[in-house]
XYZ file of C-alpha atoms in Angstrom:
771
model
C 92.857 158.447 67.572
C 91.035 156.460 65.398
C 91.268 159.017 65.946
C 93.720 158.167 64.980
C 91.872 161.028 64.039
C 89.853 161.392 55.830
C 84.469 162.992 48.538
C 85.772 165.383 46.873
C 83.004 167.752 47.982
C 82.241 171.421 47.448
C 81.722 173.319 50.655
C 78.021 174.001 50.865
C 77.387 177.699 51.245
C 74.540 177.110 53.640
C 76.768 174.998 55.868
C 79.636 177.466 55.949
C 77.767 180.737 56.302
C 77.303 180.722 60.045
C 76.913 178.620 63.143
C 73.172 178.138 62.787
C 72.741 177.591 59.046
C 73.463 173.900 59.046
C 70.021 172.344 58.745
C 69.990 171.855 54.982
C 72.141 171.142 51.966
C 71.754 171.624 48.243
C 69.313 168.722 47.972
C 67.084 169.568 50.919
C 63.802 171.443 50.673
C 64.410 173.827 53.527
C 65.653 174.239 57.066
C 65.335 171.347 59.483
C 62.782 171.643 62.274
C 64.548 171.034 65.599
C 61.325 169.638 67.079
C 59.728 167.547 64.323
C 56.242 166.187 64.659
C 55.967 163.269 67.004
C 59.297 163.862 68.728
C 58.772 166.487 71.382
C 56.649 167.575 74.286
C 54.483 169.928 72.276
C 53.774 167.416 69.518
C 53.032 164.588 71.904
C 51.960 166.276 75.090
C 50.122 163.260 76.511
C 53.310 161.228 76.898
C 54.887 161.548 80.318
C 58.630 161.918 80.631
C 60.258 158.707 81.794
C 61.467 159.167 85.378
C 65.100 158.832 86.350
C 66.270 155.290 86.996
C 69.362 154.061 88.772
C 70.688 150.714 87.532
C 73.201 148.820 89.604
C 76.714 150.264 89.347
C 78.012 146.720 89.803
C 77.701 146.355 86.038
C 79.904 149.372 85.513
C 82.555 147.965 87.845
C 82.465 144.648 85.975
C 82.556 146.441 82.626
C 85.650 148.346 83.699
C 87.459 145.443 85.355
C 86.944 143.198 82.317
C 88.008 145.963 79.906
C 84.526 146.136 78.359
C 84.105 142.343 78.717
C 86.939 141.867 76.195
C 89.607 140.414 78.483
C 89.873 136.654 78.169
C 89.259 136.393 74.432
C 92.024 134.837 72.287
C 94.227 137.417 70.546
C 97.452 137.563 68.505
C 96.276 134.396 66.750
C 99.158 132.873 64.789
C 98.996 129.798 62.547
C 101.863 127.375 62.188
C 102.794 127.418 58.527
C 101.965 123.753 57.982
C 98.515 124.071 59.567
C 99.334 121.695 62.414
C 98.244 124.083 65.123
C 97.483 127.556 66.414
C 99.403 129.770 68.846
C 97.587 132.584 70.630
C 97.593 134.822 73.689
C 94.897 134.995 76.309
C 94.434 136.584 79.713
C 91.973 135.891 82.465
C 88.580 137.557 82.379
C 89.741 140.237 84.818
C 93.468 140.144 84.215
C 95.746 142.033 81.833
C 98.441 139.353 82.055
C 98.761 137.600 78.718
C 99.757 133.930 78.563
C 100.723 131.881 75.510
C 98.576 128.907 74.462
C 98.720 126.218 71.791
C 95.797 124.537 70.022
C 96.644 121.198 68.390
C 94.703 120.788 65.143
C 94.948 117.012 65.103
C 93.675 116.330 68.605
C 91.575 119.455 69.017
C 93.147 119.998 72.434
C 94.510 123.218 73.879
C 97.233 123.736 76.466
C 99.053 126.553 78.198
C 102.611 126.942 76.923
C 104.215 129.943 78.543
C 103.696 132.608 81.199
C 105.573 135.709 82.266
C 106.444 134.025 85.554
C 108.141 131.162 83.697
C 110.298 133.691 81.844
C 111.031 136.187 84.591
C 111.237 133.723 87.458
C 108.854 135.790 89.540
C 110.559 139.113 88.784
C 108.595 142.284 88.143
C 107.801 143.367 84.600
C 109.235 146.745 83.613
C 108.553 148.775 80.472
C 110.915 151.348 79.019
C 109.475 154.718 78.007
C 110.016 153.759 74.344
C 108.134 150.467 74.676
C 105.322 152.119 76.648
C 104.932 154.713 73.861
C 104.936 151.970 71.227
C 102.183 150.102 73.083
C 100.198 153.329 73.292
C 100.401 153.627 69.489
C 99.168 150.013 69.260
C 96.356 150.722 71.783
C 97.746 147.810 73.796
C 97.079 147.660 77.540
C 98.196 144.063 78.118
C 100.848 143.017 80.582
C 102.612 139.682 80.839
C 103.334 138.218 77.419
C 102.093 140.947 75.085
C 103.638 139.689 71.837
C 105.593 136.781 70.394
C 106.827 135.390 67.092
C 107.602 131.900 65.871
C 110.358 130.648 63.600
C 109.340 129.550 60.116
C 109.689 125.853 60.995
C 107.599 126.366 64.122
C 110.232 125.005 66.487
C 111.307 128.160 68.319
C 109.429 131.003 69.952
C 110.792 134.521 70.358
C 109.248 136.385 73.278
C 110.091 139.961 74.330
C 109.236 140.736 77.932
C 110.232 143.597 80.196
C 112.849 144.765 77.679
C 114.464 141.318 77.640
C 114.487 138.666 74.906
C 113.781 134.973 75.385
C 114.140 132.065 72.980
C 111.903 129.110 73.785
C 112.191 125.611 72.321
C 108.559 124.682 71.784
C 109.116 120.921 71.936
C 110.738 120.954 75.376
C 108.644 123.575 77.187
C 108.517 122.564 80.829
C 112.140 121.507 80.943
C 114.805 123.786 82.377
C 116.671 123.957 79.085
C 113.664 125.086 77.045
C 114.047 128.790 77.850
C 117.153 130.752 76.973
C 117.571 134.483 77.486
C 119.513 136.555 74.968
C 121.398 138.778 77.350
C 122.557 142.259 76.400
C 123.693 145.419 78.116
C 122.865 147.598 75.080
C 119.334 148.494 76.209
C 115.828 147.083 76.097
C 114.755 145.199 72.987
C 112.070 146.732 70.754
C 110.348 144.912 67.874
C 112.513 141.741 67.763
C 111.993 139.497 64.730
C 113.395 136.250 63.382
C 115.239 136.116 60.095
C 113.353 134.091 57.458
C 115.523 131.023 58.113
C 115.281 131.393 61.889
C 119.047 131.532 62.443
C 119.173 135.176 63.526
C 117.107 137.739 65.385
C 117.123 141.455 64.658
C 115.984 144.033 67.193
C 116.335 147.707 68.086
C 118.125 148.758 71.269
C 118.463 152.387 72.305
C 117.759 153.648 68.791
C 120.116 151.300 66.924
C 119.745 148.046 65.038
C 121.302 144.849 66.363
C 121.480 141.309 65.019
C 121.810 138.186 67.169
C 123.027 134.720 66.243
C 120.385 132.331 67.602
C 122.787 129.419 68.020
C 125.447 131.276 69.998
C 123.622 134.304 71.375
C 126.350 136.559 69.992
C 125.040 140.074 69.338
C 126.404 142.559 66.793
C 125.548 146.225 66.483
C 124.788 147.132 62.866
C 124.183 150.891 63.146
C 125.555 153.734 65.268
C 123.375 156.796 65.451
C 125.111 160.135 65.449
C 122.923 161.662 68.177
C 119.796 160.994 70.198
C 117.648 162.799 67.621
C 118.296 159.974 65.159
C 116.870 156.453 65.382
C 117.621 153.396 63.266
C 115.091 150.609 62.768
C 112.036 152.317 64.266
C 108.948 153.738 62.580
C 108.366 157.426 63.290
C 105.342 158.692 65.228
C 103.026 159.415 62.283
C 103.805 156.042 60.677
C 102.768 154.254 63.842
C 99.813 156.456 64.747
C 98.356 157.319 61.344
C 99.700 154.904 58.700
C 99.319 151.672 60.721
C 102.973 150.954 59.974
C 104.639 149.755 63.155
C 107.782 148.338 61.553
C 111.059 150.128 61.015
C 113.173 147.292 59.563
C 112.656 144.375 57.177
C 114.628 141.168 56.644
C 115.818 140.238 53.150
C 114.249 136.953 51.994
C 117.663 135.219 52.153
C 118.306 136.498 55.682
C 121.690 137.993 54.787
C 120.778 141.683 54.925
C 118.267 144.039 56.490
C 116.478 147.089 55.145
C 116.059 149.662 57.901
C 114.520 153.081 58.389
C 116.647 155.939 59.646
C 114.659 158.766 61.209
C 116.099 162.204 61.888
C 114.014 164.397 64.193
C 116.195 167.484 63.763
C 114.152 170.630 63.211
C 110.960 169.173 64.688
C 109.001 170.784 67.463
C 109.081 168.998 70.794
C 106.032 168.612 72.984
C 106.326 168.264 76.743
C 104.087 166.439 79.175
C 104.375 167.334 82.852
C 102.877 165.045 85.472
C 100.853 167.525 87.560
C 100.592 164.972 90.361
C 104.382 164.964 90.627
C 105.681 168.457 89.807
C 109.083 167.432 91.135
C 109.516 165.114 88.131
C 111.051 166.218 84.858
C 108.503 166.511 82.018
C 108.550 163.883 79.275
C 109.548 165.313 75.907
C 108.670 163.991 72.438
C 109.138 165.236 68.872
C 105.677 165.960 67.491
C 104.811 167.224 63.991
C 102.021 169.787 63.938
C 100.351 170.822 60.652
C 102.550 173.053 58.537
C 105.601 172.256 60.685
C 108.572 169.965 60.054
C 108.090 166.222 59.866
C 110.742 163.690 60.753
C 113.142 163.073 57.844
C 112.960 159.405 56.849
C 115.249 157.373 54.620
C 115.874 153.671 53.962
C 119.136 151.782 53.854
C 120.282 148.200 53.280
C 122.994 146.709 55.468
C 124.498 143.208 55.576
C 124.117 141.286 58.831
C 127.895 140.826 58.891
C 128.180 144.624 59.079
C 129.705 147.180 56.754
C 128.411 150.294 55.050
C 124.776 151.126 54.351
C 123.437 151.383 50.802
C 120.847 154.135 50.868
C 117.665 153.826 48.821
C 117.139 156.599 46.302
C 113.788 158.242 45.621
C 112.571 161.817 45.345
C 112.134 162.639 49.026
C 111.028 166.180 48.288
C 108.140 164.997 46.115
C 107.351 161.964 48.284
C 108.434 162.566 51.892
C 106.209 159.904 53.473
C 107.347 156.274 53.567
C 104.046 154.438 53.880
C 104.577 150.760 53.126
C 107.500 148.365 52.654
C 107.242 144.791 51.326
C 110.257 142.492 50.979
C 109.201 138.899 50.394
C 110.435 135.888 48.496
C 107.461 136.215 46.132
C 108.635 139.447 44.503
C 111.042 142.388 44.490
C 111.631 144.775 47.369
C 108.783 147.290 47.033
C 108.006 150.586 48.713
C 105.027 152.936 48.669
C 105.868 156.625 49.102
C 103.415 159.502 49.325
C 103.422 163.260 48.877
C 102.765 165.476 51.874
C 99.278 166.393 50.680
C 98.524 162.635 50.352
C 96.977 163.141 46.930
C 99.674 161.187 45.039
C 101.584 158.033 45.912
C 104.212 156.116 43.993
C 104.676 152.350 44.173
C 108.318 151.595 43.437
C 110.580 148.565 43.258
C 114.026 148.795 44.837
C 117.309 147.238 43.763
C 118.885 146.376 47.139
C 122.327 146.056 45.547
C 122.396 149.683 44.375
C 119.548 151.453 46.165
C 118.025 152.512 42.839
C 114.219 152.573 42.543
C 111.879 152.190 39.588
C 108.312 153.474 39.551
C 105.591 150.928 38.814
C 102.664 153.344 38.865
C 101.242 156.405 40.592
C 97.898 156.423 42.372
C 96.167 159.816 42.678
C 93.068 161.318 44.268
C 92.196 165.018 44.296
C 91.027 164.788 47.929
C 93.273 162.202 49.611
C 94.467 158.596 49.364
C 93.650 156.009 52.020
C 96.341 153.479 52.915
C 95.938 149.696 52.943
C 98.835 147.965 54.679
C 97.813 144.502 53.409
C 98.928 145.365 49.868
C 100.905 145.251 47.628
C 101.122 141.461 47.609
C 103.297 139.801 44.958
C 102.032 136.543 43.407
C 102.842 134.251 40.488
C 106.607 134.269 41.165
C 106.745 138.034 41.066
C 104.987 138.424 37.719
C 101.793 139.856 39.235
C 100.765 141.850 42.290
C 97.558 142.521 44.196
C 96.628 146.138 44.864
C 93.633 147.998 46.283
C 92.188 151.251 44.973
C 89.230 153.631 45.319
C 89.744 154.912 41.780
C 86.283 153.824 40.604
C 84.386 155.155 43.610
C 84.555 152.210 46.022
C 87.453 150.320 47.587
C 88.254 147.352 45.360
C 90.947 144.708 44.923
C 92.703 144.470 41.572
C 95.450 142.468 39.895
C 98.386 144.175 38.187
C 101.278 142.891 36.129
C 104.925 143.126 37.159
C 105.375 146.381 35.236
C 102.468 147.973 37.123
C 99.926 147.662 34.331
C 96.401 146.981 35.563
C 95.235 143.526 34.486
C 91.762 143.210 36.003
C 89.478 144.115 38.880
C 88.804 141.277 41.306
C 85.945 142.954 43.177
C 83.298 145.183 41.620
C 79.857 146.622 42.255
C 78.596 147.184 45.776
C 81.093 144.884 47.478
C 83.240 147.151 49.630
C 86.739 145.689 49.985
C 88.301 146.146 53.452
C 91.595 144.208 53.479
C 93.533 141.301 51.987
C 93.596 138.354 54.396
C 95.443 135.555 52.557
C 96.427 134.321 49.111
C 96.081 130.660 48.129
C 97.943 130.463 44.831
C 97.393 126.711 44.514
C 93.635 127.242 44.499
C 93.983 130.524 42.619
C 92.033 132.574 45.171
C 92.516 135.505 47.501
C 90.787 135.684 50.872
C 89.531 139.180 51.689
C 87.535 141.018 54.326
C 84.685 142.878 52.620
C 80.972 143.598 52.784
C 78.041 144.906 50.786
C 76.642 146.291 54.055
C 78.604 148.945 55.944
C 77.478 147.676 59.361
C 78.976 144.215 58.804
C 82.311 142.664 57.822
C 82.531 139.256 56.134
C 85.162 136.949 54.695
C 85.092 136.315 50.936
C 87.168 134.327 48.487
C 87.767 135.865 45.057
C 89.384 134.188 42.064
C 92.683 135.617 40.861
C 91.692 135.001 37.243
C 88.661 137.263 37.723
C 86.182 134.542 36.789
C 82.944 134.037 38.713
C 81.464 135.966 41.600
C 83.146 136.472 44.976
C 82.311 133.599 47.329
C 81.046 134.715 50.727
C 82.517 132.382 53.337
C 80.804 133.782 56.446
C 77.058 134.176 56.713
C 75.799 135.311 60.124
C 75.217 139.069 60.605
C 78.141 140.558 62.505
C 81.864 141.212 62.325
C 84.063 138.405 60.976
C 87.823 138.027 60.570
C 90.152 135.199 59.566
C 93.735 134.028 60.051
C 94.793 131.422 57.496
C 97.735 129.006 57.555
C 100.414 129.468 54.895
C 99.397 126.214 53.187
C 95.680 127.155 53.489
C 94.857 123.856 55.195
C 93.628 125.460 58.410
C 92.117 128.792 59.407
C 90.692 130.499 62.467
C 87.342 132.191 62.035
C 86.750 134.886 64.666
C 83.246 136.275 64.887
C 81.281 138.705 67.039
C 77.635 138.490 66.091
C 74.454 140.501 66.254
C 72.947 138.010 68.717
C 75.764 138.655 71.215
C 77.650 135.420 70.675
C 81.267 135.250 69.593
C 84.061 132.741 69.207
C 87.319 131.902 67.467
C 86.578 128.689 65.593
C 89.342 126.558 64.064
C 88.328 125.206 60.660
C 89.743 123.088 57.856
C 90.021 124.543 54.365
C 86.596 123.115 53.510
C 85.011 124.858 56.491
C 84.774 121.763 58.694
C 85.071 122.699 62.365
C 88.081 121.328 64.249
C 87.459 123.058 67.550
C 87.211 126.409 69.278
C 89.959 128.401 70.943
C 89.143 128.621 74.622
C 87.881 131.871 76.084
C 87.980 133.087 79.670
C 85.969 136.216 78.929
C 83.124 136.838 81.331
C 79.604 136.752 80.016
C 77.896 140.107 80.084
C 75.008 140.169 82.564
C 72.504 141.192 79.892
C 71.931 141.542 76.173
C 71.342 145.068 74.865
C 67.790 146.018 73.903
C 69.051 146.929 70.469
C 67.532 147.612 67.075
C 69.148 148.613 63.782
C 67.438 150.863 61.265
C 68.271 152.468 57.936
C 66.660 155.893 57.645
C 66.406 158.989 55.510
C 67.406 160.164 52.075
C 71.014 159.097 52.548
C 70.066 155.714 54.013
C 71.913 156.370 57.252
C 72.750 153.282 59.301
C 71.589 153.721 62.870
C 71.453 151.770 66.119
C 68.909 152.434 68.879
C 69.393 151.210 72.441
C 66.293 151.425 74.620
C 65.978 150.711 78.348
C 65.545 147.032 79.076
C 62.252 147.859 80.815
C 61.230 150.225 78.032
C 57.670 151.583 78.272
C 56.352 152.621 74.873
C 53.817 154.976 76.479
C 56.572 157.255 77.838
C 58.985 159.649 76.200
C 62.694 159.443 76.903
C 65.584 161.912 76.768
C 68.064 160.981 74.059
C 71.820 160.527 74.219
C 73.595 160.644 70.852
C 76.751 158.553 71.236
C 78.984 159.672 68.404
C 82.330 159.219 66.723
C 81.402 160.585 63.309
C 84.871 160.703 61.775
C 87.215 158.854 59.441
C 88.160 155.189 59.723
C 85.646 154.189 62.381
C 82.146 152.737 62.218
C 79.925 152.931 65.287
C 76.966 151.078 63.848
C 78.152 147.479 63.655
C 76.034 144.383 64.080
C 77.833 142.999 67.122
C 75.757 143.551 70.211
C 78.629 143.259 72.708
C 79.768 146.669 71.492
C 76.639 148.306 72.950
C 76.867 147.191 76.588
C 77.858 150.593 77.955
C 75.167 152.211 75.813
C 72.679 149.839 77.445
C 73.808 150.856 80.932
C 73.309 154.485 79.929
C 69.884 153.631 78.454
C 68.821 151.827 81.633
C 68.894 155.209 83.374
C 65.762 155.825 81.256
C 67.432 157.369 78.248
C 67.353 156.202 74.661
C 70.833 155.999 73.169
C 71.239 156.545 69.425
C 74.290 155.871 67.236
C 74.538 157.004 63.606
C 77.140 156.594 60.874
C 77.000 159.601 58.573
C 79.198 160.981 55.824
C 82.896 160.907 56.635
C 82.737 157.366 58.008
C 84.087 154.361 56.039
C 82.330 151.574 54.178
C 79.975 153.608 51.981
C 82.248 154.519 49.071
C 84.721 157.229 48.165
C 82.339 160.188 47.873
C 80.598 159.379 51.152
C 83.863 159.418 53.070
C 85.341 162.429 51.269
C 82.434 164.698 52.152
C 84.718 165.992 54.937
C 87.451 167.170 52.555
C 88.340 170.675 53.716
C 85.703 170.741 56.486
C 85.704 168.181 59.288
C 82.347 168.986 60.805
C 79.617 170.463 58.574
C 78.534 167.360 56.625
C 78.877 164.926 59.583
C 76.951 167.263 61.896
C 74.212 167.768 59.334
C 73.895 164.003 58.840
C 73.736 163.186 62.532
C 71.013 165.761 63.136
C 68.902 164.856 60.123
C 69.128 161.110 60.806
C 68.261 161.725 64.459
C 65.193 163.701 63.412
C 64.160 160.952 60.997
C 64.265 158.550 63.926
C 62.248 161.001 66.003
C 59.555 161.126 63.331
C 59.329 157.337 63.340
C 59.571 156.858 67.102
C 57.621 159.361 69.228
C 59.180 157.948 72.391
C 62.355 159.870 71.462
C 62.106 163.281 73.130
C 64.164 165.395 70.761
C 63.710 168.460 72.955
C 66.052 166.713 75.433
C 69.112 165.542 73.500
C 72.640 165.188 74.797
C 75.733 164.195 72.841
C 78.927 162.488 73.915
C 81.994 160.917 72.336
C 85.722 160.362 72.671
C 88.640 161.528 70.520
C 87.112 162.580 67.180
C 83.796 161.891 68.892
C 84.817 164.324 71.615
C 85.615 166.924 68.967
C 82.244 166.268 67.328
C 80.411 166.559 70.653
C 82.025 169.902 71.453
C 81.161 171.209 67.986
C 77.597 169.917 68.233
C 77.037 171.676 71.549
C 78.436 174.976 70.266
C 77.058 175.014 66.723
C 73.623 173.509 67.328
C 72.443 174.442 70.820
C 68.922 174.340 69.389
C 69.324 170.557 69.112
C 71.756 169.565 71.866
C 71.053 170.561 75.466
C 74.304 169.153 76.883
C 77.590 167.768 75.572
C 80.345 165.567 76.985
C 83.583 165.879 75.010
C 86.215 163.249 75.809
C 89.804 163.967 74.688
C 88.620 166.407 71.995
C 90.821 167.989 69.362
C 89.871 171.617 69.901
C 92.375 173.131 67.443
C 93.529 171.128 64.405
C 96.701 173.216 64.123
C 97.773 171.341 67.259
C 97.174 167.797 65.977
C 99.649 165.828 63.839
C 100.586 166.431 60.221
C 99.711 163.154 58.512
C 96.184 162.918 59.886
C 95.194 166.564 59.761
C 96.754 167.613 56.446
C 95.168 164.572 54.780
C 91.750 166.144 55.260
C 92.361 169.882 55.716
C 95.548 170.478 53.708
C 98.252 172.839 54.948
C 97.094 175.488 57.434
C 95.951 178.837 56.093
C 97.699 181.962 57.299
C 96.643 183.405 60.633
C 93.530 185.528 60.234
C 92.317 183.717 57.107
C 89.038 181.806 57.343
C 89.985 178.538 55.657
C 89.649 174.842 56.471
C 91.371 175.087 59.846
C 89.286 178.064 60.952
C 85.945 176.463 60.080
C 86.991 173.089 61.560
C 88.243 174.479 64.884
C 86.154 174.226 68.031
C 87.857 177.395 69.267
C 86.283 179.335 66.390
C 82.776 178.538 67.591
C 83.632 178.828 71.273
C 84.151 182.497 70.507
C 81.778 183.204 67.608
C 78.533 181.441 68.550
C 75.949 183.672 70.307
C 76.520 183.803 74.059
C 72.796 183.712 74.808
C 72.637 180.092 73.628
C 74.352 178.612 76.657
C 74.532 174.839 76.801
C 76.569 173.036 79.461
C 79.637 171.100 78.367
C 81.794 168.606 80.265
C 85.364 168.237 78.997
C 87.265 165.054 79.923
C 90.961 164.581 79.184
C 93.965 162.570 80.316
C 96.781 164.827 81.476
C 99.426 162.491 79.934
C 97.722 162.136 76.537
C 100.503 162.123 73.914
C 98.118 161.790 70.969
C 95.566 164.533 71.632
C 97.481 166.640 74.125
C 95.787 167.861 77.315
C 96.325 171.408 76.043
C 93.394 170.905 73.647
C 90.893 170.797 76.507
C 92.699 173.560 78.396
C 92.518 175.862 75.374
C 88.839 175.091 74.858
C 87.931 175.642 78.490
C 89.889 178.898 78.513
C 88.103 180.132 75.370
C 84.706 179.221 76.792
C 85.459 180.894 80.110
C 86.493 184.111 78.401
C 83.392 183.995 76.194
C 81.130 183.510 79.220
C 80.115 179.949 78.347
C 79.507 177.204 80.921
C 81.968 174.314 80.938
C 83.461 171.842 83.356
C 86.831 170.108 83.061
C 87.443 166.605 84.405
C 91.199 165.963 84.306
C 92.239 162.300 84.375
C 95.565 162.618 86.142
C 98.415 160.641 84.615
C 96.269 158.919 81.977
C 96.875 158.927 78.229
C 94.436 158.760 75.317
C 93.197 155.441 76.670
C 91.474 154.964 80.031
C 92.762 151.555 81.128
C 92.339 151.894 84.891
C 89.066 150.220 85.977
C 88.297 152.541 88.871
C 88.790 155.633 86.684
C 86.681 154.178 83.878
C 83.879 153.363 86.298
C 83.902 156.766 87.994
C 84.135 158.517 84.638
C 80.968 156.866 83.305
C 79.106 157.635 86.514
C 80.099 161.257 86.026
C 78.955 161.219 82.394
C 75.520 159.799 83.150
C 75.132 162.123 86.131
C 75.865 165.088 83.871
C 73.125 164.042 81.468
C 70.699 163.350 84.333
C 71.252 166.885 85.556
C 70.928 168.686 82.239
C 68.473 166.610 80.169
C 65.726 166.042 82.729
C 65.395 169.561 84.085
C 63.275 172.198 82.379
């Protein structure tokens, strides 16, 4: 989820005392009026209710077939180290098939390099179950060429496709000899990567690590797992899903050895997914760690590419069971970040690959939880310094430390919220970072490593900006999605001069959202309002609150393309509102950690109060007719909102909701709620569970709820919606269940996406317009 489904805050007695005592906190003056002045029928009786409208479903079909108008944009942008050009993938505007392109920085011209047909000779693409699961963790729906890598000198491409591996000589593409397959009967290749010198390729086949000589194609097996419950060279589920760590092996800088992860799933629970459309098929089975249950056991070992025994890395696995980050670069020592199960302490350690011994540099601690940043640590100055990020002083910041771990200086301070490290230019003495002083935007900055001067903001236009920078810093690609609806990936020189733009085949959306952004209320909530394109200010409109409301995701961002579906909903004569409250990122440590020990009370309070502030300011919002919908954590929030505050929400659509946090995964859930309390105790899991309120809330407050869930969801299992529907049925509460047969946590099929949204808007038409 992101879901994937994290300040320290005391639980407010008023928020925890019952399902209807959530309208105030310790700083409010009293309970919140569910129908504030100017927002409802009684306060503004002369306004007529906007009639139902029926915009063309052709938009919805186009929205689905273009994957939200995102297909066709350049992705997987990769710079050649010398800045001579850019490699990237792109599909057609209504195609999932990725093709490889090259942009020449000198001429400014772009050309197609490689397609799946060129590699497979017209054969069908096939994905193994392991690769399909890995793509699910990456939220990747692409077919064709989905990934690639390039040798350090830029001469050779490595392309995995359909479980097979292909080496491509970039200079002779188009000739018969340019493409060479690395053939193997050991199983499909997962996560293949070049050695630093480009002479070898390492990959995982059937749970073991292999190394291949590029010149000869000879393949050697480096590990032999003892049983199918052990894997070598692959990241475990929670690393992929919750830590953003997709790698399970790392090349030594000299290319002569490999550090790899061994994962033992013994003792873990296994979850099973049966395809109800094909009951004759065997169910798929996966190890899955639920809160309080066993995690996978992870260790690291170093092995030479010529084979031999493994040298195991030594650290206190009992104190620090989670392997979060690994860095092995020529700029500094092999370094690992390990974390305790509660995620309140983490140790950054250097590793001696010759002995496996580790030495602690420093420990980072937080009495709520620690967020991970996979772009650090980054060694600089020939290994005498490292870059690190921390929330220690109340806001995410970048800092410089010495080789012994001692903090040297902060590189960002004040209201600038650091997001990630993009690039380091040691010659110029600067680091490129993604950051912002405004939570609804992301910009690119340059900060000096010596700490002198103010951060230099490189991007200016309101919106979301990212950058990919060449190793020598001579060239970079500036990708932007802006508030005015425009977007592009612009190739620039180091001084900002434009070289050209990477081509896009994305379809233009048929309209621009009627969108406004406002900051409201005592907490300065960021909000977005989407009105019908033919909005009539003399009418009042039912309101749809489109929500996520949880960790690691912002909904209010100043890029208008993200609100196209909201506009289609609004054109049915609704007003759609989006709000980022406490628990969401970008507003500092305390803001995010308001959910510590209670997933829902503070976010629900914020959404309601901000909504009512908007209602006070805009009488066209009919707050007596409010519906709520969301997906994943947003689905959880929507279900909770409908059950806990039926006085506010007349209908709820909960997509793929987590109904019981004891059934989600360890790393995500325990980060925020800790270990589960004993059965019968009313702790964090009890007060954060939808099932609690499905049973406890008064039956007389009946509000309709539509549950939507993919039957093959291996992130938030289908059982979550089944348990919730069962609890609501037994409690006499109305609910409907829409099962998406065979689909996972994503909804990639255009026809299903289109029909799903028609069902959602029809549900709100039925329950928000009637009396």
